[in-house]
PDB file of C-alpha atoms in Angstrom:
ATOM      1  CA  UNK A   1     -71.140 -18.741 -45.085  1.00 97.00           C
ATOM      2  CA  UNK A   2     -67.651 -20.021 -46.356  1.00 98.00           C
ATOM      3  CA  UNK A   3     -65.262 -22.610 -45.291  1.00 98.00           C
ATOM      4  CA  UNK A   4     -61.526 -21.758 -44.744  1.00 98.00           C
ATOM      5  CA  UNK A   5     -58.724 -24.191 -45.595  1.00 98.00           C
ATOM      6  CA  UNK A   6     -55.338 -24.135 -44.166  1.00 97.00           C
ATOM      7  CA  UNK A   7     -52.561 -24.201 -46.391  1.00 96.00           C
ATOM      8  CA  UNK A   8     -49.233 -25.015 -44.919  1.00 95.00           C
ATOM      9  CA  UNK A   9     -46.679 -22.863 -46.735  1.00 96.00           C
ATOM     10  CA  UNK A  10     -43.860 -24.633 -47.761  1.00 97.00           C
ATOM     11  CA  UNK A  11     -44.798 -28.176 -46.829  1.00 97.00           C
ATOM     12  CA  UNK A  12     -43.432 -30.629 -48.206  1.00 96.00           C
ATOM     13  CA  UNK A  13     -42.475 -27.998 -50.778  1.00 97.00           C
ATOM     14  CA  UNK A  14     -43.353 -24.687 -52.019  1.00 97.00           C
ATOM     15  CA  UNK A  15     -44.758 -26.016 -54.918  1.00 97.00           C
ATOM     16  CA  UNK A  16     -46.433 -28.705 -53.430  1.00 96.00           C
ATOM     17  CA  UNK A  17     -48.380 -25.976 -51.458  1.00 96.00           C
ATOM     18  CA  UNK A  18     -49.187 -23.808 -54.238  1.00 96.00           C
ATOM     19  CA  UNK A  19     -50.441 -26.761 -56.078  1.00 97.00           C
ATOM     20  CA  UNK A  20     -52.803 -27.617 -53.097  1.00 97.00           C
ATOM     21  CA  UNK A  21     -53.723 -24.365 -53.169  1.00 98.00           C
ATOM     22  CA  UNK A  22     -55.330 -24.782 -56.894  1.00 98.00           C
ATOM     23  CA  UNK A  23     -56.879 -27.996 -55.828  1.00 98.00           C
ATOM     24  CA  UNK A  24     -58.224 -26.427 -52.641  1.00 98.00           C
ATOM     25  CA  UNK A  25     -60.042 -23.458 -55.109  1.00 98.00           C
ATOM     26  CA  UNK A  26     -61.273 -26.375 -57.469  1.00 98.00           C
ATOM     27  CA  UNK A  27     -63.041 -27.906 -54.905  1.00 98.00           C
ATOM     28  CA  UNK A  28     -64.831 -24.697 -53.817  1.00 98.00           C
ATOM     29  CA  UNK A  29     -62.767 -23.497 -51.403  1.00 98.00           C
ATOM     30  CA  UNK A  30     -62.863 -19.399 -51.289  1.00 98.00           C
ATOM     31  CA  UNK A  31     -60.894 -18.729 -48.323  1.00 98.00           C
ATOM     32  CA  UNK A  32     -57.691 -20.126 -47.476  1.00 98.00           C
ATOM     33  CA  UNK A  33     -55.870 -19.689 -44.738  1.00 98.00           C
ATOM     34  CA  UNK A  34     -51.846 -19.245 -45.372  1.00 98.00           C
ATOM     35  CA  UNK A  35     -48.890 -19.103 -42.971  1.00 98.00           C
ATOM     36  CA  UNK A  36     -45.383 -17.954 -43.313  1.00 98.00           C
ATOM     37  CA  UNK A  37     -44.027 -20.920 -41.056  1.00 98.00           C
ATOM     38  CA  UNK A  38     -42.245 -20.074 -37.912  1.00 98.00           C
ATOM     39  CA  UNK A  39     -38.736 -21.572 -36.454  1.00 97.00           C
ATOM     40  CA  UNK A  40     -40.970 -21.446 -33.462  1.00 97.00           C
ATOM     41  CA  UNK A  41     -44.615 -22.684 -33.486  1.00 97.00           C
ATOM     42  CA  UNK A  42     -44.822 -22.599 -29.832  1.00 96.00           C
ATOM     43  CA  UNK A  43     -48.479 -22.566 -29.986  1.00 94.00           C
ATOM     44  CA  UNK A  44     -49.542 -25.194 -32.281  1.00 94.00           C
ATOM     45  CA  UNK A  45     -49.605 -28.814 -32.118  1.00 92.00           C
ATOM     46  CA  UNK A  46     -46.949 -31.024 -32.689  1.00 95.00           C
ATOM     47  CA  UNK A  47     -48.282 -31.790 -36.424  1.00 95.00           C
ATOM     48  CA  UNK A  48     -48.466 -28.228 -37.612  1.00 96.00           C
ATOM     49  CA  UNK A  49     -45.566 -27.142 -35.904  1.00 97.00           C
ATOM     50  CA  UNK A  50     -43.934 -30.796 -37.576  1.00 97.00           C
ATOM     51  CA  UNK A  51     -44.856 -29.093 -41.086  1.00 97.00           C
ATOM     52  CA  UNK A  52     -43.615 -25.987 -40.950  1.00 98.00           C
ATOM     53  CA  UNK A  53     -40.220 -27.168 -39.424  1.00 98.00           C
ATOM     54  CA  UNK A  54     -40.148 -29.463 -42.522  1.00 97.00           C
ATOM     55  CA  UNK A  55     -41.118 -26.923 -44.663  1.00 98.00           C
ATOM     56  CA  UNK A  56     -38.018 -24.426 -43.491  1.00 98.00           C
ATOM     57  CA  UNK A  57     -36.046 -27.156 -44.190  1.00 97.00           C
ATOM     58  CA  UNK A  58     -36.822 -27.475 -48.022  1.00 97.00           C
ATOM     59  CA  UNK A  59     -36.780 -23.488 -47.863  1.00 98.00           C
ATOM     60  CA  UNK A  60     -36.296 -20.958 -45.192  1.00 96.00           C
ATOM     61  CA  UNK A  61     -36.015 -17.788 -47.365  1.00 98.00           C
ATOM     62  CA  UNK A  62     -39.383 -16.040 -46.833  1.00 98.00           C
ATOM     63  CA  UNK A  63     -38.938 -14.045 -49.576  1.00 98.00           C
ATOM     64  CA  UNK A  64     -39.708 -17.257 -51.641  1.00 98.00           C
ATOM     65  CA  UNK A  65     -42.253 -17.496 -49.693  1.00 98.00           C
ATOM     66  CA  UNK A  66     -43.677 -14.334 -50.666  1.00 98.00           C
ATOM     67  CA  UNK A  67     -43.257 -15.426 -53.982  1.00 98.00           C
ATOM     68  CA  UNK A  68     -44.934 -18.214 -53.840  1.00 97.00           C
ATOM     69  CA  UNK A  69     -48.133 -16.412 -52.376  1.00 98.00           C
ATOM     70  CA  UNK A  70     -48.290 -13.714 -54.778  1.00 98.00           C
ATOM     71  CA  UNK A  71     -48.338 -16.585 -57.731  1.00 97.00           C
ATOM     72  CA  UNK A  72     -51.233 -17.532 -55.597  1.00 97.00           C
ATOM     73  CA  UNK A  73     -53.361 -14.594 -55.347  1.00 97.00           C
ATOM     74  CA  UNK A  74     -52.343 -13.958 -59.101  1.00 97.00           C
ATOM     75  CA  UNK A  75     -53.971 -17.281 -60.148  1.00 97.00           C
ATOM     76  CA  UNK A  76     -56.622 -17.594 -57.834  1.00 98.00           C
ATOM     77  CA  UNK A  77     -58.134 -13.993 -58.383  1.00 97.00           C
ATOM     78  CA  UNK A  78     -61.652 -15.379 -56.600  1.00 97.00           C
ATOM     79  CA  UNK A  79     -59.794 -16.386 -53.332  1.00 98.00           C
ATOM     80  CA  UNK A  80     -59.737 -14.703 -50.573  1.00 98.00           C
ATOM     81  CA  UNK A  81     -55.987 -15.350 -48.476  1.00 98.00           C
ATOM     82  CA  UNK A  82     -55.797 -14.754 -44.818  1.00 98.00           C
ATOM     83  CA  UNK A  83     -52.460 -14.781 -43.524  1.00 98.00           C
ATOM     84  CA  UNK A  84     -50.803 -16.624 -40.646  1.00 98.00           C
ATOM     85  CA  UNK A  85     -47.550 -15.173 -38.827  1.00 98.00           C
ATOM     86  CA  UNK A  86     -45.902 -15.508 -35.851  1.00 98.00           C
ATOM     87  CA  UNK A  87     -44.631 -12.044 -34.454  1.00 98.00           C
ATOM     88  CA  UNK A  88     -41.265 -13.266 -34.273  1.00 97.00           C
ATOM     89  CA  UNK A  89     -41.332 -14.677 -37.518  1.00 98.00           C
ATOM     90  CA  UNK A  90     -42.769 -10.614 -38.333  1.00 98.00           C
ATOM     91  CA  UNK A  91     -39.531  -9.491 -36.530  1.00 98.00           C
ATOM     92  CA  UNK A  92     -37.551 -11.750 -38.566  1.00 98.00           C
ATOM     93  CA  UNK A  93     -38.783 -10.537 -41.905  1.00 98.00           C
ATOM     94  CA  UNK A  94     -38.671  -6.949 -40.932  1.00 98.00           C
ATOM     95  CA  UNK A  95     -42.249  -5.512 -39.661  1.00 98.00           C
ATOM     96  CA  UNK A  96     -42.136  -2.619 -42.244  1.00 98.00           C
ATOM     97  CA  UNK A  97     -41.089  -5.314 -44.678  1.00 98.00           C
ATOM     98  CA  UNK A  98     -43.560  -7.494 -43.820  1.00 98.00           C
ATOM     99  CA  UNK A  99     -46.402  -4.839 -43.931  1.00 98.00           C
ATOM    100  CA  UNK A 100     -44.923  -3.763 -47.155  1.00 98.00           C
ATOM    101  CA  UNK A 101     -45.424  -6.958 -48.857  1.00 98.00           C
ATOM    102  CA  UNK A 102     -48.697  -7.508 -47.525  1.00 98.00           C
ATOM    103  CA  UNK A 103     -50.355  -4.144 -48.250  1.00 98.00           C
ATOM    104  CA  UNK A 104     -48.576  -4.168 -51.864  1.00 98.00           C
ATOM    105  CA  UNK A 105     -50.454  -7.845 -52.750  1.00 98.00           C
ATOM    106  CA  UNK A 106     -53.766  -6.382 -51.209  1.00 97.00           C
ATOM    107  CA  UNK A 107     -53.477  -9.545 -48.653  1.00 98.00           C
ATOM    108  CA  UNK A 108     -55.390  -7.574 -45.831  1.00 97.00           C
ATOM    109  CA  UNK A 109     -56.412  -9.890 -42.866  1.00 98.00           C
ATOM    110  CA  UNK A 110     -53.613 -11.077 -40.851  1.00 98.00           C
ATOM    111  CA  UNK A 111     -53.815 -13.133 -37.742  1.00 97.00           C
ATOM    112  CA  UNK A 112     -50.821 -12.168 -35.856  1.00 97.00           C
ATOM    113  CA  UNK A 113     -49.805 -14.673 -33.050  1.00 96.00           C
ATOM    114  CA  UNK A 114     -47.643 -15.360 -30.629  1.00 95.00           C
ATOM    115  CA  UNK A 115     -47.704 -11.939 -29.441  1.00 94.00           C
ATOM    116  CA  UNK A 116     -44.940 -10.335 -26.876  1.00 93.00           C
ATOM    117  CA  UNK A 117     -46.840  -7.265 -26.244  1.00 91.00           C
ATOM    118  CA  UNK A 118     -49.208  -4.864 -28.219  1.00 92.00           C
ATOM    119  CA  UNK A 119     -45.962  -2.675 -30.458  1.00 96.00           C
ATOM    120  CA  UNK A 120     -46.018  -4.968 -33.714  1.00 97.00           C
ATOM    121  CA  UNK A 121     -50.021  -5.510 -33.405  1.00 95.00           C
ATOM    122  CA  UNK A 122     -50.930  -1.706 -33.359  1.00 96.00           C
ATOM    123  CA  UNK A 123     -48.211  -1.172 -35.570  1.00 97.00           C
ATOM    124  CA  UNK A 124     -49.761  -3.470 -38.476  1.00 97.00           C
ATOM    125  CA  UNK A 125     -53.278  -2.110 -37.871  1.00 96.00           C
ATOM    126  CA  UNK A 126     -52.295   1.420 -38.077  1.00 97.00           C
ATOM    127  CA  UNK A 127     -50.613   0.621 -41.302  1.00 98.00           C
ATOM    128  CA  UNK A 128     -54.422  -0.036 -42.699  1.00 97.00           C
ATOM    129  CA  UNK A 129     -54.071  -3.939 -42.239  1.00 98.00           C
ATOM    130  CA  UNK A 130     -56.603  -5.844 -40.478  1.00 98.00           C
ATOM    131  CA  UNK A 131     -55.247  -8.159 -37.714  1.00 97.00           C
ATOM    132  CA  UNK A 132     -57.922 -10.661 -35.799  1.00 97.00           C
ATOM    133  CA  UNK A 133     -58.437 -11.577 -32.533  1.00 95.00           C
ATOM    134  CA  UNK A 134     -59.154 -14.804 -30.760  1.00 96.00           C
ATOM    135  CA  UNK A 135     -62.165 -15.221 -28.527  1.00 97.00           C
ATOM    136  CA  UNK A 136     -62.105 -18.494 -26.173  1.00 96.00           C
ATOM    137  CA  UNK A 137     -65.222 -20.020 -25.510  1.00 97.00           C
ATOM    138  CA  UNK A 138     -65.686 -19.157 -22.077  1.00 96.00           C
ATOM    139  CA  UNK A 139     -65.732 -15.605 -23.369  1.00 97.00           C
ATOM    140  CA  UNK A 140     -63.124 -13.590 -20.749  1.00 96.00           C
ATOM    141  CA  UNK A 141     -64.134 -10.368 -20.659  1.00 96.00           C
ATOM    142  CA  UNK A 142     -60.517  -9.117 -21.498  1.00 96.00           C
ATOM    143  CA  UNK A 143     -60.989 -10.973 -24.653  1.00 96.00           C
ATOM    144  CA  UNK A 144     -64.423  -9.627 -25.779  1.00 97.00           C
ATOM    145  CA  UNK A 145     -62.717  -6.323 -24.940  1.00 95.00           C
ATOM    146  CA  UNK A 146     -59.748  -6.746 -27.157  1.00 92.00           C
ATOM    147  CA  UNK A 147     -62.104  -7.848 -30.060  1.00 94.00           C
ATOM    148  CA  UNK A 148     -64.212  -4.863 -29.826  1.00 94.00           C
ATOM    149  CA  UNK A 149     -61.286  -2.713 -29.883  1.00 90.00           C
ATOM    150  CA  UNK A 150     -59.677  -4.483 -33.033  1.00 92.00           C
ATOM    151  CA  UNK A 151     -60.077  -3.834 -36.866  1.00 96.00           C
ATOM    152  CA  UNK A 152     -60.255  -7.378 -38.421  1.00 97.00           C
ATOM    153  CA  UNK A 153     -62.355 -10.361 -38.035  1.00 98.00           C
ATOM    154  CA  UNK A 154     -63.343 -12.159 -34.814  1.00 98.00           C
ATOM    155  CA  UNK A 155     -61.426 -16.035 -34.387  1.00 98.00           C
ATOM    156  CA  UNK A 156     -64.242 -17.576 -32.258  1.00 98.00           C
ATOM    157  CA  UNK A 157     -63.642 -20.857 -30.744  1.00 97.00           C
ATOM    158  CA  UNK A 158     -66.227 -23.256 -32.058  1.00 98.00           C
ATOM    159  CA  UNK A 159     -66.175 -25.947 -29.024  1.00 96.00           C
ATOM    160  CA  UNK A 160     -65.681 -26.189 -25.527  1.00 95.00           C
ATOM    161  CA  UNK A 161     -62.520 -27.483 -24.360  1.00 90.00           C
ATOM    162  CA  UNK A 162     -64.125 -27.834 -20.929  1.00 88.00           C
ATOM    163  CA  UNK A 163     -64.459 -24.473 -19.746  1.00 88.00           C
ATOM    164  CA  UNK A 164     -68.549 -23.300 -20.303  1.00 95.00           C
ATOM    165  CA  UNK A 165     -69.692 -19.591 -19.502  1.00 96.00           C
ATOM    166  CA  UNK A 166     -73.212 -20.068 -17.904  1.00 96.00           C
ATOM    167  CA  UNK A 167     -74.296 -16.651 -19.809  1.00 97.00           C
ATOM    168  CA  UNK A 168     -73.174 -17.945 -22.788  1.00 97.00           C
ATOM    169  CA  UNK A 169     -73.562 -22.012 -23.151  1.00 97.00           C
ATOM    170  CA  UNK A 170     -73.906 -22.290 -26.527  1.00 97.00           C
ATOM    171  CA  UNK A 171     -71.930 -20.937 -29.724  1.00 98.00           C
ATOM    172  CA  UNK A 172     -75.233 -19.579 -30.441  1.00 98.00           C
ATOM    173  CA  UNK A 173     -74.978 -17.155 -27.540  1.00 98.00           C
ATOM    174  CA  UNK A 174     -71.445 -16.561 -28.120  1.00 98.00           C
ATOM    175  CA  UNK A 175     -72.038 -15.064 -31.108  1.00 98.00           C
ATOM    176  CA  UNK A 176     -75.247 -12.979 -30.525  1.00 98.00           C
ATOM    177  CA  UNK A 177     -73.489 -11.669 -27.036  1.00 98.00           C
ATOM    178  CA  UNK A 178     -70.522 -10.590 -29.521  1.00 98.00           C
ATOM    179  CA  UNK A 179     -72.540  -9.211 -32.241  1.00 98.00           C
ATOM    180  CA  UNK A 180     -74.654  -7.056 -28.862  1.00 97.00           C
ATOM    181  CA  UNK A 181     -71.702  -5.752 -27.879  1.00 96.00           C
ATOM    182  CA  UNK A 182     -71.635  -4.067 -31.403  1.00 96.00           C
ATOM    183  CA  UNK A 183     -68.889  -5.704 -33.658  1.00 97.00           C
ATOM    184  CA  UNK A 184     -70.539  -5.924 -36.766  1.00 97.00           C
ATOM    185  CA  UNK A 185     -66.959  -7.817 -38.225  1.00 97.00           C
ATOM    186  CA  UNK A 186     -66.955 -11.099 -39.707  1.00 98.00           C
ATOM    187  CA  UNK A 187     -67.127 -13.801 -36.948  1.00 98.00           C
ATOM    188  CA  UNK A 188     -65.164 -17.068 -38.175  1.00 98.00           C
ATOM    189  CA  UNK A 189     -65.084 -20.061 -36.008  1.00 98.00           C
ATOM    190  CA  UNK A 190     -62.656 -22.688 -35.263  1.00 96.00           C
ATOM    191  CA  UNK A 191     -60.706 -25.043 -32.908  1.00 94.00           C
ATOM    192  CA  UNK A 192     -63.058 -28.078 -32.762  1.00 94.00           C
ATOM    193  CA  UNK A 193     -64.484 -27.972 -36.582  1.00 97.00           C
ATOM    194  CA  UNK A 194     -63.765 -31.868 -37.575  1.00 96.00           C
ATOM    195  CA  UNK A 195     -66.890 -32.996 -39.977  1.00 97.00           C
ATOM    196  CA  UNK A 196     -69.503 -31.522 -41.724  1.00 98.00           C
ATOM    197  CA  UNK A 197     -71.935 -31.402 -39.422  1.00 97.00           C
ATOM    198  CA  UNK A 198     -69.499 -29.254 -37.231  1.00 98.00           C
ATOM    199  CA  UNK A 199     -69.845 -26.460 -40.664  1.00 98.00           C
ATOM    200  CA  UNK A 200     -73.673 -27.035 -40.173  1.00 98.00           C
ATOM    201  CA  UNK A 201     -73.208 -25.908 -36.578  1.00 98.00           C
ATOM    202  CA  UNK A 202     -71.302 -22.721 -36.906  1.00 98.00           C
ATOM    203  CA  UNK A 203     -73.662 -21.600 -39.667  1.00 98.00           C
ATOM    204  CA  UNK A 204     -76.877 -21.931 -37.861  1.00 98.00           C
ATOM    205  CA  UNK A 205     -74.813 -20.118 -34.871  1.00 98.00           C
ATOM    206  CA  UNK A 206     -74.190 -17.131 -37.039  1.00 98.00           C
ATOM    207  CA  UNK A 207     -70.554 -17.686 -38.378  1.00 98.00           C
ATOM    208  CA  UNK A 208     -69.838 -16.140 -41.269  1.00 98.00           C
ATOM    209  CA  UNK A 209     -67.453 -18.931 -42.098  1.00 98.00           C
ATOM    210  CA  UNK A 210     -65.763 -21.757 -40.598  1.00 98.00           C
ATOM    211  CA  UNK A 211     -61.738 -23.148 -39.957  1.00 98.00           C
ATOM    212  CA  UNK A 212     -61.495 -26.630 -41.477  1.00 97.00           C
ATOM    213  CA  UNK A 213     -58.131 -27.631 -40.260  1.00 93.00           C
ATOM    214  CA  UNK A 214     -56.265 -31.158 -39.629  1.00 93.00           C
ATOM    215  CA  UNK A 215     -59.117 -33.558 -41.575  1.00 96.00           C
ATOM    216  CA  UNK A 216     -58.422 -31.891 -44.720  1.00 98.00           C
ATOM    217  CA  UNK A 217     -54.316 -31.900 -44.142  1.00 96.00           C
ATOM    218  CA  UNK A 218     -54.194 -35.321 -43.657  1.00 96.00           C
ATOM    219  CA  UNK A 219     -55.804 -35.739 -46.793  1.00 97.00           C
ATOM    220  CA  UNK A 220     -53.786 -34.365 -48.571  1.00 95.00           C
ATOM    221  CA  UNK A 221     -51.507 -37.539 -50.228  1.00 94.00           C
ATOM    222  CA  UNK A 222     -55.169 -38.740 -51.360  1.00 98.00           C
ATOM    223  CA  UNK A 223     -56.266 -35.697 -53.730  1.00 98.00           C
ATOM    224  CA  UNK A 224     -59.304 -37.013 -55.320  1.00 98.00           C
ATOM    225  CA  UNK A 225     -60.486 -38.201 -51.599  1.00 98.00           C
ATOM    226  CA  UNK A 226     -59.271 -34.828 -50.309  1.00 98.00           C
ATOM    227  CA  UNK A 227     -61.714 -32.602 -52.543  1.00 98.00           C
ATOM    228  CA  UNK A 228     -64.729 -34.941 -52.084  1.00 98.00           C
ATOM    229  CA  UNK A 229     -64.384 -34.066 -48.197  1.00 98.00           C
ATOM    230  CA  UNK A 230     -63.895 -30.770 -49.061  1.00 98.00           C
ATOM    231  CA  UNK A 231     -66.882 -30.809 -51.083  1.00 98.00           C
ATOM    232  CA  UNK A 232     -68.897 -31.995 -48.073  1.00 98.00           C
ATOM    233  CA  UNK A 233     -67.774 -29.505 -46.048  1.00 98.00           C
ATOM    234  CA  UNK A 234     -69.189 -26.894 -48.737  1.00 98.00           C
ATOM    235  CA  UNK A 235     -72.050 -28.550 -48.731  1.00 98.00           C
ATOM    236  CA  UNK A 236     -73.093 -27.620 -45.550  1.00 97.00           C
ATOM    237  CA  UNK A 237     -72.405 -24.130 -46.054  1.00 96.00           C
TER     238      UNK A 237
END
């Protein structure tokens, strides 16, 4: 069981993001989530999508970007790096280009959003790259569907947002129903992981790691304060 860290790429600066990146792996961190920020985040918040528009900003050549990552990986050899991207932002950079670069640097798990229709997805995955899939929590058949038929790991939502199957009431039952239906893929949960405890749940669920998201960001002008909360989030793992 791991945690996974989000590391907003570019934000403030590029190396301001590389440098939480190395402060991220001191604190134990061994997955980090990375995004190639989009000119539009029409699914996230306001705050993420507030940090990647500042992020373009400092620097909207992705190619730095890919820079910057590979400096990552390079330096943080015991890391694994999922990558973020928007498929327009994958249109942008060139979808050949982008699975290029990404098969090249060995970074292998994508999570490919914003999708217009299924041309760039199967694309990617028939290059060899792994691209995930997003299960809700009140587990839509169409969804459970489009995991099985996938290649990478399983994005489960953690909480409820209101909506409960009655089959599956727990993210306990999520899980098992997911793992019956024969993906044997890592399961990683998120959307709702805010403390510790949250970490504690997803493990004794059956995650094989868990999102930490926002309470670590806005930590992030605090450093020493930012990798003792990181280190509780370990902790639990």
């Amino acid at each position: 069981m791991e945690i996974i860290l989000y590391l907003s790429n570019g934000y403030p600066t590029l190396e301001n993001s590389y440098q939480t990146a190395i402060e991220y792996a001191d604190a134990g961190c061994r997955i980090m989530e990375v995004d190639f920020p989009s000119r539009n985040p029409y699914l996230e918040g306001q705050y993420i999508a507030d940090r990647m528009a500042k992020a373009l900003e400092a620097c909207d050549d992705y190619e730095k970007y890919m820079e910057s990552m590979v400096k990552m990986k390079k330096l943080l050899p015991e890391v694994h790096f999922l990558v973020l991207a928007y498929e327009n932002t994958v249109e942008e950079i060139g979808t050949e280009h982008f699975i290029e670069f990404c098969k090249e640097n060995d970074f292998k798990d994508v999570l490919l959003v914003g999708l217009k229709g299924e041309t760039i997805k199967n694309q990617i995955i028939e290059s060899g790259l792994k691209v995930s899939c997003y299960v809700q929590f009140h587990m839509l058949s169409e969804e459970i569907e489009s995991a099985k038929a996938s290649n990478g790991f399983v994005y489960m939502q953690a909480k409820p947002n209101g909506n409960i199957n009655p089959d599956f009431p727990t993210l306990k039952d999520c899980i098992k129903h997911l793992r019956d239906c024969g993906i044997e893929r890592p399961i990683y949960c998120g959307v709702g992981i805010h403390a510790p405890k949250d970490v504690k749940m997803a493990k004794e669920a059956g995650a094989d790691a868990a999102f930490v998201g926002s309470t670590i960001l806005k930590l992030h002008e605090d450093v020493p304060a930012m990798k003792g909360m990181i280190r509780k989030f370990k902790a639990q793992c």
